[in-house]
Amino acid sequence: MKRTYMLLAVFALAGLMVFSGAQNAFAAPTIKIGVAGAHTGDLASYGLPSVNAAKLVVKNINDKGGINGQKVELVIEDDQCKPELATNAAAKLVSAKVVAVIGHICSGATKAALGIYKDSKIVTISPSATNPPLTQSGEYPNFFRTIAPDDAQAKLAATFLAKTLKLKKIAVLHDKGDYGKGFAELVKQYAEEYGVQVPLFEGINPGAPDYSAVVNKISNAKVDGVVWGGYHPEASKLVQQMKDKGMNIPFISDDGVKDNTFIEVAGKYAEGVYATGPTDTSTNALAIKAIEEHKKTFGTEPGAFFLNAYAATQALLNAIEKAGSTDYNKIVAALKSNYVDTPLGHISFDQKGDIIGFGFSVYQVKNGVFVELK
Amino acid sequence: MEYFLKLFLSGTAKGSIYALIALGYTMVYGIIQLINFAHGEIYMIGGFTALILGGFFFSNSMPVWLVLLFSVLLSIIYASAFGYTIEKIAYRPLRGKPRLSALISAIGVSIVLQNFVLLAQTEKFMPFPSYLPEFSWLQPYKEYINSTQLIILGVTAIIMVFLTLLIKFTRIGKAMRATAQDMHMAQLVGVDVNQVISVTFIIGSSLAAIGGVLICSYMGQINYYIGFVAGIKAFVAAVLGGIGSIPGAVLGSFILGWTESLGTGYISSDYEDAFAFVILIVILLIKPDGILGRTQRQKV
């Protein structure tokens, strides 16, 4: 079965090449963009929305006459999110002479393919690979992504408490779970890098009826802020017991708390609590438009990472246009120096290739709703 | 010293929360030697009943103390009905069978009740309104103890005294003690054992319901799973103090609360459960029947 698909894909691809070659025999050569990710297999639902996004953006740009007089053409490769298939896909894209790649989807597959792209000087923009070292190791100067890395949330929380709230000494608590403890450890690490003292770092038992002992401990540590890594049921007990004891220091937490249930349960105690969460795109006009386009063209609601891939393709095409050529160095420079309006917002990339202008935002509970702090 | 006092008081408050639940555990165990694992679920159901009724009464703009009174009374009745029924359906048919059967049946009941509330009510955490008054004279001491904690402590003390008096000085108490000592002999001298056991379950469930209302008011939230966590800790407390003994359950709960609180305060809350179980092991090694437990003689 799999073999048949593969065969079909190869034929389809070959047909596409012949066809497009024939059509463009007298026009300027097309700009080829690869789209790689899981398009079959159990993670296909993560990869297919990106293909749709790339198709929509490319169609829009070709309808307007393409970039610098050249039409854009997509070359689509499946990696099933498997590293060994990702290297195959990458090799195929390289031999198809693509200028850049939108992908891959999974971090592992992305990492496997990146080496090949790097050697062939191909810009790669992933809509979904969140593994921090992909950008932070500095190993892949050709890599960009339109999603915040896994540690961005903790970094944002630490920056916020150190720079905006100007806290000097904080207590960091967590629920001993993977998510909560991971967040707490990173916040502690980044906060300490900013020179914030962390005299108290502890896990508490989720579900316990009473946290007054640990609240006493916080008050005894004389800190000026509390960070909580975990979910909302414990967060609401903690803020309640802190405020009951007359402690009015900032309480900063994560996406697990940025949930309306937290406000419902904690009620008046929720007021003023800070939480980080993904930047809200639901009111972005371009996001609404992109989703509409998807519904019109494909008849369904877009899936995971659709907007990220949409923004990645837009940013890439914009960079090629600004660079005025398909030269690798020029595209990389253009990606880092230009801002683009995308469904994710007004974005660009930093020196390491991480997205600027989209990611996590800090929210605060004001009058019973989470309000994004700008 | 001030820090120690704060931790000690928070341990006391925590201990009285455990004690409210542990009293019901120990009472049932004292009479029929059954660890009623469903006790934590009765406590949760008591809380839920009060939440639903409270919402209803509040929407009819009743004064808070009337709401408290009605919700507590009705949730006691509702929870007792549950306790009575559970005993009849799940435990009575297994009386006289190996003790393990009833224990497994109790675990089964506990799971059934959790899932019943999960399906019939909600899987979400619900806010629990505070039915309890705030004492303004306690305001200056709020760093040490708050009104709800004080009320829980007071209610625990009252219930402990009430149960002790009930068992020592009333007719039904005498019947309970007789049933506890020897069920067959009690039957021979004319004690209606079935009735005594039903009453025991009704009282135990009423205590759980009171605990449910008070503790949920303190936590400010409720969900179908709260009975499990609290039930386990209360069970440890009851064993610590000597299961079957009423003052033992209270003492065990306080020791547990203090250990956890001081352990958290001076060492780390990461090991809160470890402290609780280390103290349990140490005490059981020294006194296998718990601090105030009576040494069981082998019946021949």
XYZ file of C-alpha atoms in Angstrom:
674
model
C 0.000 0.000 0.000
C 2.692 2.387 1.073
C 4.738 1.449 -1.967
C 1.822 2.220 -4.249
C 1.467 5.658 -2.707
C 5.134 6.317 -3.044
C 5.042 5.222 -6.668
C 2.037 7.391 -7.340
C 3.747 10.319 -5.661
C 6.830 9.856 -7.780
C 4.753 9.667 -10.969
C 2.717 12.660 -9.958
C 5.866 14.593 -9.238
C 7.437 13.552 -12.513
C 4.269 14.496 -14.334
C 4.212 17.846 -12.601
C 7.781 18.556 -13.595
C 7.229 17.619 -17.218
C 4.025 19.575 -17.318
C 5.380 22.705 -15.722
C 8.528 22.449 -17.760
C 6.507 22.395 -20.925
C 4.317 25.248 -19.872
C 7.151 27.509 -18.890
C 9.378 26.712 -21.784
C 9.269 30.258 -23.001
C 8.614 32.082 -19.724
C 11.124 32.952 -17.017
C 12.078 29.903 -14.925
C 9.903 29.348 -11.875
C 11.010 29.805 -8.286
C 10.733 26.407 -6.658
C 9.750 26.195 -3.007
C 9.758 22.867 -1.206
C 7.060 21.935 1.282
C 8.077 19.071 3.531
C 6.406 17.466 6.496
C 4.148 14.629 7.546
C 1.543 14.272 4.813
C 0.713 10.637 5.455
C 0.901 8.472 8.558
C -0.469 9.155 12.016
C 0.891 12.698 12.232
C -0.442 13.750 8.837
C -2.908 16.092 10.519
C 0.055 18.217 11.642
C 1.582 18.439 8.186
C -1.257 18.711 5.689
C -2.551 22.123 6.844
C 0.881 23.562 5.996
C 0.619 22.268 2.434
C -2.751 23.973 2.100
C -1.366 27.185 3.546
C 1.563 27.214 1.135
C -0.763 26.509 -1.800
C -3.032 29.414 -0.858
C -0.203 31.917 -0.458
C 1.493 30.804 -3.675
C -1.766 30.970 -5.590
C -2.353 34.522 -4.360
C 1.093 35.624 -5.390
C 0.996 33.912 -8.788
C -2.377 35.517 -9.487
C -0.669 38.853 -8.982
C 2.053 37.935 -11.458
C 4.520 36.159 -9.199
C 7.702 37.535 -7.667
C 10.013 39.704 -9.744
C 8.300 38.404 -12.833
C 8.769 34.763 -11.905
C 6.011 32.344 -10.979
C 6.333 30.326 -7.790
C 6.042 26.572 -7.866
C 5.671 24.171 -4.954
C 7.476 20.868 -4.632
C 5.804 18.777 -1.960
C 7.606 15.995 -0.086
C 6.338 13.698 2.661
C 8.489 12.704 5.650
C 5.806 11.188 7.940
C 7.649 13.002 10.742
C 10.322 10.302 10.565
C 13.962 11.453 10.534
C 15.042 8.728 8.084
C 12.329 9.727 5.604
C 13.090 13.405 6.193
C 16.631 12.994 4.869
C 15.215 11.298 1.762
C 12.730 14.113 1.287
C 15.504 16.665 1.735
C 17.714 14.952 -0.818
C 14.843 14.948 -3.310
C 14.155 18.631 -2.725
C 17.818 19.473 -3.181
C 17.943 17.634 -6.487
C 14.729 19.399 -7.546
C 16.704 22.635 -7.024
C 14.330 24.313 -4.624
C 15.289 27.787 -3.385
C 13.813 27.325 0.064
C 11.766 24.864 2.088
C 8.678 25.377 4.213
C 9.069 22.636 6.820
C 9.639 20.263 8.294
C 6.876 19.719 10.793
C 8.314 17.630 13.631
C 11.458 18.728 15.431
C 13.243 15.390 14.999
C 12.605 15.218 11.275
C 13.535 18.879 10.899
C 16.855 18.329 12.613
C 17.657 15.353 10.381
C 16.909 17.291 7.201
C 18.540 20.565 8.228
C 22.112 19.370 7.718
C 21.373 18.574 4.085
C 19.754 21.953 3.456
C 22.599 23.715 5.198
C 25.189 22.086 2.933
C 23.145 22.996 -0.146
C 22.457 26.535 1.120
C 18.692 26.247 1.217
C 16.661 28.464 3.537
C 14.313 26.407 5.735
C 11.337 27.830 7.634
C 9.435 25.486 9.908
C 5.900 26.367 10.995
C 5.943 23.972 13.941
C 9.339 22.628 15.112
C 9.603 23.954 18.682
C 12.737 22.190 19.929
C 14.877 25.043 21.380
C 18.397 24.026 20.146
C 17.330 24.110 16.470
C 17.840 27.861 16.539
C 19.717 28.394 19.773
C 22.637 26.094 19.020
C 23.601 28.409 16.148
C 24.380 25.295 14.153
C 21.859 25.994 11.414
C 22.110 29.557 10.083
C 19.700 28.537 7.306
C 16.920 27.705 9.783
C 13.988 29.932 10.734
C 10.652 29.190 12.381
C 7.286 30.878 12.749
C 6.508 29.335 16.117
C 7.916 30.108 19.524
C 10.411 27.560 20.866
C 9.456 25.443 23.890
C 11.312 27.642 26.339
C 9.876 30.934 25.071
C 7.108 30.960 27.628
C 9.485 30.675 30.555
C 11.803 33.227 29.009
C 8.939 35.660 28.565
C 7.759 35.151 32.157
C 11.293 35.691 33.465
C 11.851 38.784 31.330
C 8.497 40.156 32.391
C 9.079 39.714 36.106
C 12.644 40.984 35.966
C 12.283 43.884 33.531
C 8.661 45.006 33.677
C 7.751 44.229 37.270
C 11.347 44.752 38.393
C 11.194 42.002 41.006
C 14.400 41.277 42.888
C 13.544 38.136 44.812
C 10.989 35.527 43.833
C 9.617 32.205 44.997
C 9.105 29.564 42.313
C 6.616 26.765 42.977
C 5.530 23.913 40.763
C 3.260 20.876 40.782
C 6.060 18.320 40.213
C 4.605 17.491 36.775
C 6.524 17.581 33.468
C 4.829 20.724 32.276
C 4.791 22.696 35.507
C 8.220 21.695 36.716
C 9.775 22.252 33.286
C 8.352 25.767 33.184
C 9.411 26.485 36.770
C 12.986 25.304 36.232
C 13.412 27.436 33.116
C 11.925 30.509 34.784
C 14.324 30.046 37.680
C 17.262 29.700 35.286
C 16.382 32.769 33.204
C 15.433 34.862 36.226
C 18.776 34.100 37.842
C 20.489 35.158 34.611
C 18.761 38.531 35.051
C 20.133 38.702 38.588
C 16.833 37.885 40.306
C 17.262 35.854 43.481
C 15.267 32.660 43.854
C 15.462 31.732 47.554
C 12.522 29.346 47.344
C 12.065 26.681 44.676
C 9.666 23.877 45.611
C 7.181 21.354 44.350
C 3.823 21.027 46.083
C 1.305 18.199 46.067
C -1.412 18.794 43.506
C -4.916 18.248 44.884
C -4.050 18.838 48.546
C -6.780 20.669 50.483
C -4.481 23.176 52.098
C -1.330 25.059 51.105
C -1.071 27.352 54.115
C 2.283 25.886 55.196
C 3.954 26.673 51.905
C 2.264 30.074 51.846
C 3.801 30.758 55.263
C 7.113 29.718 53.832
C 6.731 32.166 50.955
C 5.915 34.955 53.356
C 8.895 33.993 55.522
C 11.229 34.086 52.499
C 10.316 37.781 52.061
C 10.046 37.541 48.298
C 8.383 40.141 46.113
C 6.750 37.772 43.655
C 5.611 34.195 43.200
C 5.903 32.120 40.032
C 3.690 29.057 39.690
C 4.394 26.311 37.163
C 1.333 24.124 36.857
C -2.393 24.224 36.360
C -5.255 26.341 37.635
C -6.818 24.294 40.487
C -3.716 24.680 42.666
C -3.108 28.209 41.411
C -6.503 29.337 42.645
C -5.957 27.785 46.085
C -2.535 29.412 46.306
C -3.716 32.919 45.382
C -6.676 32.575 47.711
C -4.573 31.497 50.680
C -1.921 34.124 49.938
C -4.419 36.954 49.765
C -6.215 35.685 52.875
C -2.953 36.073 54.723
C -2.659 39.618 53.419
C 0.086 38.924 50.872
C -0.386 41.131 47.846
C 2.675 40.282 45.792
C 2.513 39.559 42.053
C 1.570 36.012 41.094
C 2.912 34.961 37.699
C 1.989 31.734 36.008
C 1.806 29.866 32.727
C -0.556 28.774 30.000
C -2.007 26.113 32.332
C -3.506 28.936 34.386
C -4.485 31.153 31.460
C -7.840 29.483 31.339
C -11.205 31.028 32.082
C -11.919 28.254 34.585
C -9.197 29.784 36.741
C -11.096 33.067 36.915
C -14.399 31.276 37.572
C -12.960 29.246 40.427
C -10.672 31.819 42.012
C -13.257 34.608 41.604
C -12.163 37.852 43.217
C -8.819 36.290 44.174
C -7.908 35.943 40.474
C -7.809 39.710 40.038
C -4.320 40.939 39.138
C -2.808 37.506 38.476
C -0.382 37.375 35.534
C -0.199 34.430 33.152
C 1.618 33.830 29.894
C -0.190 32.285 26.951
C 0.036 32.073 23.169
C -0.487 35.404 21.441
C -4.102 35.780 20.455
C -4.579 35.793 16.678
C -8.367 35.455 16.635
C -8.870 39.179 16.055
C -6.154 39.510 13.402
C -7.852 40.508 10.128
C -5.298 38.602 8.037
C -5.850 35.455 10.109
C -9.596 35.719 9.615
C -9.045 36.207 5.883
C -6.641 33.249 5.610
C -9.098 30.969 7.389
C -11.884 32.145 5.086
C -9.716 31.422 2.035
C -9.076 27.934 3.347
C -12.760 27.277 3.857
C -13.554 28.526 0.362
C -10.822 26.573 -1.400
C -10.772 23.327 0.588
C -14.222 23.372 2.175
C -12.979 22.684 5.706
C -11.660 24.434 8.772
C -7.853 24.680 8.620
C -5.880 22.392 10.922
C -2.828 22.665 13.148
C -0.075 25.168 12.319
C -2.026 26.499 9.333
C -1.500 30.133 10.268
C 2.155 29.491 11.142
C 2.766 27.938 7.733
C 0.813 30.712 6.046
C 3.013 33.294 7.737
C 6.167 31.299 6.949
C 5.341 31.191 3.243
C 4.474 34.885 3.196
C 7.671 35.817 5.000
C 9.724 33.684 2.640
C 8.172 35.064 -0.558
C 8.465 38.583 0.786
C 12.156 38.022 1.525
C 12.789 36.693 -1.976
C 11.032 39.731 -3.404
C 12.989 42.138 -1.191
C 16.245 40.330 -1.953
C 15.481 40.692 -5.649
C 17.023 37.313 -6.304
C 17.054 33.743 -5.105
C 20.562 34.072 -3.702
C 20.840 32.306 -0.330
C 22.701 35.057 1.519
C 20.381 37.750 0.290
C 17.275 35.820 1.309
C 18.667 35.180 4.795
C 19.522 38.856 5.217
C 16.095 39.901 3.941
C 14.305 37.535 6.345
C 16.132 39.064 9.287
C 15.776 42.694 8.254
C 12.196 42.921 6.984
C 8.890 42.902 8.789
C 5.871 41.289 7.129
C 2.189 41.528 7.962
C 0.964 37.971 8.384
C -1.936 36.197 10.089
C 0.342 35.862 13.119
C 0.912 39.602 13.238
C 3.715 41.932 12.197
C 6.647 39.529 12.197
C 10.348 39.249 11.468
C 13.188 36.953 12.578
C 16.019 37.453 15.027
C 19.671 36.607 14.378
C 19.144 33.012 15.454
C 16.110 32.509 13.254
C 13.379 32.687 15.877
C 10.239 34.623 15.153
C 9.853 38.181 16.435
C 6.383 39.603 16.940
C 4.575 36.378 17.643
C 4.786 33.816 20.376
C 3.654 34.157 23.938
C 2.153 37.201 25.531
C 1.667 38.178 29.142
C -1.942 38.414 30.258
C -3.336 39.857 33.463
C -6.724 39.297 35.040
C -8.554 42.609 34.991
C -12.218 42.809 36.011
C -12.650 39.073 35.589
C -11.058 38.604 32.152
C -7.546 37.917 30.894
C -6.277 41.048 29.177
C -3.195 40.918 26.971
C -0.506 43.309 28.201
C 1.219 45.089 25.348
C 9.534 31.565 66.802
C 6.868 33.521 64.994
C 7.514 31.412 61.924
C 7.217 28.246 63.984
C 3.916 29.441 65.405
C 2.582 30.164 61.930
C 3.597 26.735 60.691
C 2.188 25.109 63.823
C -1.156 26.840 63.339
C -1.283 25.969 59.673
C -0.527 22.380 60.659
C -3.340 22.544 63.185
C -5.720 23.831 60.547
C -4.626 21.120 58.147
C -4.920 18.524 60.912
C -8.469 19.566 61.698
C -9.365 19.164 58.016
C -7.987 15.630 58.078
C -9.703 14.983 61.410
C -13.139 15.931 60.091
C -12.857 13.143 57.538
C -10.875 10.726 59.706
C -13.584 10.721 62.414
C -16.049 9.095 60.062
C -13.482 6.559 58.902
C -12.548 5.537 62.380
C -16.122 5.285 63.597
C -17.168 2.832 60.922
C -13.984 0.864 61.430
C -14.461 0.804 65.179
C -17.874 -0.841 64.862
C -17.556 -3.264 61.949
C -13.790 -3.381 61.212
C -14.388 -2.209 57.657
C -12.234 0.417 56.003
C -14.920 2.359 54.215
C -12.997 3.681 51.236
C -16.164 5.295 49.950
C -16.039 7.721 52.881
C -14.025 10.267 50.877
C -16.656 10.135 48.136
C -19.465 10.745 50.637
C -17.542 13.818 51.737
C -17.315 14.946 48.100
C -21.029 14.290 47.561
C -21.828 16.302 50.685
C -19.864 19.196 49.238
C -21.558 18.936 45.857
C -25.014 18.816 47.419
C -24.276 21.966 49.371
C -22.949 23.643 46.231
C -26.094 22.872 44.262
C -28.495 23.734 47.077
C -26.511 26.834 47.988
C -26.750 28.067 44.428
C -30.482 27.466 44.545
C -31.003 29.210 47.886
C -28.732 32.107 47.019
C -30.696 32.695 43.849
C -33.767 33.018 46.085
C -31.881 35.716 48.031
C -31.910 34.043 51.431
C -29.652 35.342 54.193
C -26.272 33.608 54.312
C -26.765 31.897 57.682
C -30.054 30.383 56.512
C -28.364 29.182 53.336
C -25.623 27.615 55.432
C -28.123 25.972 57.761
C -30.324 24.561 55.002
C -27.455 23.463 52.781
C -25.698 21.705 55.629
C -28.889 20.036 56.868
C -29.952 18.882 53.434
C -26.512 17.708 52.428
C -26.331 15.750 55.697
C -29.624 14.090 54.840
C -28.567 13.413 51.273
C -25.133 12.070 52.210
C -26.620 9.921 54.985
C -29.011 8.432 52.485
C -26.035 7.560 50.345
C -24.167 6.056 53.315
C -27.188 4.032 54.407
C -27.796 2.723 50.893
C -24.167 1.878 50.252
C -24.015 -0.141 53.436
C -27.182 -1.997 52.507
C -26.186 -2.743 48.927
C -22.437 -3.129 49.027
C -21.421 -4.143 52.554
C -24.284 -5.977 54.264
C -24.394 -8.903 51.793
C -20.681 -9.406 52.442
C -20.910 -9.428 56.223
C -19.407 -12.619 57.579
C -17.504 -13.182 54.366
C -13.702 -12.701 54.302
C -12.893 -9.132 55.236
C -11.066 -8.566 51.982
C -14.323 -8.915 50.013
C -15.934 -5.982 51.791
C -12.763 -3.939 51.338
C -12.753 -4.531 47.593
C -16.440 -3.742 47.501
C -15.639 -0.437 49.258
C -13.037 0.449 46.651
C -15.587 -0.383 43.971
C -18.177 1.882 45.558
C -15.636 4.656 45.723
C -14.913 4.396 41.989
C -18.616 4.153 41.132
C -19.439 7.290 43.122
C -16.588 9.298 41.612
C -17.701 8.405 38.128
C -21.321 8.991 38.978
C -20.554 12.565 39.975
C -18.226 12.963 37.007
C -20.990 11.952 34.605
C -24.007 13.364 36.382
C -22.427 16.686 37.334
C -19.210 17.814 35.735
C -15.576 16.940 35.193
C -14.615 20.577 35.701
C -13.463 22.352 38.813
C -16.351 24.388 40.187
C -16.050 27.480 42.340
C -17.417 26.881 45.833
C -18.966 29.918 47.497
C -18.019 30.647 51.075
C -20.986 29.959 53.324
C -19.000 30.709 56.436
C -18.936 34.023 58.260
C -15.790 36.153 58.436
C -14.880 37.196 61.948
C -13.731 40.790 61.850
C -11.979 40.445 65.228
C -9.729 37.817 63.645
C -8.563 40.241 60.971
C -5.390 41.382 62.799
C -4.309 37.750 63.141
C -5.033 36.779 59.539
C -1.415 35.854 58.945
C -1.793 33.151 61.563
C -5.264 31.746 61.110
C -8.428 32.739 59.293
C -12.092 32.446 60.197
C -12.726 29.334 58.138
C -9.784 27.513 59.690
C -11.002 28.470 63.145
C -14.512 27.255 62.381
C -13.189 23.940 61.066
C -11.095 23.539 64.198
C -14.084 24.329 66.423
C -16.413 21.981 64.571
C -13.852 19.177 64.758
C -13.597 19.624 68.527
C -17.391 19.676 68.935
C -17.833 16.548 66.827
C -15.137 14.719 68.726
C -16.766 15.488 72.061
C -20.225 14.683 70.687
C -19.124 11.301 69.365
C -17.327 10.386 72.553
C -20.402 11.241 74.619
C -22.676 9.447 72.181
C -20.697 6.251 72.365
C -20.085 6.337 76.084
C -23.409 7.482 77.500
C -26.309 6.766 75.176
C -28.338 3.677 74.505
C -27.342 3.508 70.866
C -23.737 4.070 71.911
C -23.921 1.107 74.224
C -25.385 -0.963 71.407
C -22.535 0.179 69.155
C -19.934 -0.874 71.659
C -21.653 -4.214 72.094
C -21.726 -4.740 68.315
C -18.077 -3.789 68.086
C -17.078 -6.276 70.754
C -18.988 -9.263 69.486
C -21.643 -9.090 66.835
C -23.162 -12.518 67.547
C -23.284 -12.049 71.272
C -24.863 -8.636 70.833
C -27.534 -10.207 68.663
C -28.164 -12.871 71.294
C -28.819 -10.284 73.977
C -31.305 -8.477 71.769
C -29.289 -5.751 70.029
C -30.570 -5.079 66.527
C -27.176 -5.266 64.874
C -28.411 -4.247 61.439
C -29.988 -1.132 62.842
C -26.884 -0.258 64.839
C -24.699 -0.554 61.789
C -27.099 1.517 59.687
C -27.044 4.238 62.339
C -23.256 4.101 62.370
C -23.148 4.670 58.633
C -25.683 7.470 58.872
C -23.636 9.246 61.526
C -20.385 8.664 59.644
C -21.862 10.018 56.427
C -23.308 13.045 58.206
C -19.849 13.879 59.499
C -18.460 13.500 55.983
C -21.119 15.879 54.656
C -20.307 18.494 57.300
C -16.642 18.067 56.422
C -17.476 18.445 52.735
C -19.246 21.761 53.215
C -16.603 23.211 55.538
C -13.538 22.039 53.651
C -14.901 23.037 50.251
C -15.728 26.459 51.651
C -12.132 26.662 52.768
C -10.666 25.506 49.450
C -13.112 27.577 47.408
C -13.405 24.844 44.793
C -14.801 21.376 44.266
C -14.452 18.596 41.746
C -15.411 14.936 41.643
C -11.930 13.806 42.624
C -11.383 15.753 45.863
C -12.630 12.898 48.049
C -9.892 10.587 46.934
C -6.880 12.687 47.901
C -8.394 13.882 51.172
C -9.678 10.385 51.939
C -6.231 8.810 51.632
C -4.663 11.345 53.985
C -7.507 11.033 56.477
C -7.119 7.284 56.351
C -3.411 7.584 57.139
C -4.301 9.889 60.029
C -6.846 7.431 61.387
C -4.366 4.560 61.237
C -1.708 6.729 62.854
C -3.924 7.557 65.806
C -5.180 3.993 66.132
C -8.054 3.187 63.818
C -11.282 2.643 65.698
C -10.443 5.199 68.362
C -12.217 8.560 68.195
C -9.654 10.692 70.065
C -6.994 8.698 68.208
C -8.283 9.864 64.839
C -8.114 13.489 65.940
C -4.682 13.096 67.480
C -3.399 11.249 64.410
C -4.756 13.982 62.143
C -3.030 16.702 64.114
C 0.253 14.813 64.141
C -0.036 14.379 60.389
C -0.899 18.039 59.866
C 1.972 19.245 62.041
C 4.469 16.880 60.420
C 3.512 18.021 56.937
C 3.430 21.663 57.848
C 6.712 21.777 59.749
C 8.348 19.503 57.195
C 7.261 21.874 54.447
C 8.313 24.932 56.409
C 11.742 23.772 57.536
C 12.742 21.259 54.878
C 10.803 21.165 51.613
C 7.266 20.690 50.416
C 8.640 18.352 47.760
C 8.731 15.671 50.437
C 5.415 16.417 52.146
C 3.996 12.963 51.449
C 7.287 11.338 52.383
C 7.137 12.970 55.843
C 3.573 11.755 56.293
C 4.398 8.174 55.459
C 7.699 8.080 57.331
C 5.908 9.171 60.488
C 3.243 6.521 59.834
C 5.864 3.789 59.490
C 7.775 4.907 62.569
C 4.660 4.957 64.736
C 3.405 1.640 63.430
C 6.792 0.078 64.129
C 6.677 1.240 67.740
C 2.954 0.772 68.289
C 1.398 -1.456 65.651
C -2.171 -0.472 66.607
C -1.550 3.249 66.358
C -1.054 5.748 69.156
C -4.372 5.289 70.931
C -5.410 2.001 69.380
C -6.330 -0.880 71.611
C -4.178 -3.949 71.252
C -6.292 -6.518 69.496
C -6.323 -9.801 71.243
C -6.735 -12.809 69.065
C -10.256 -14.077 69.547
C -10.454 -17.781 70.160
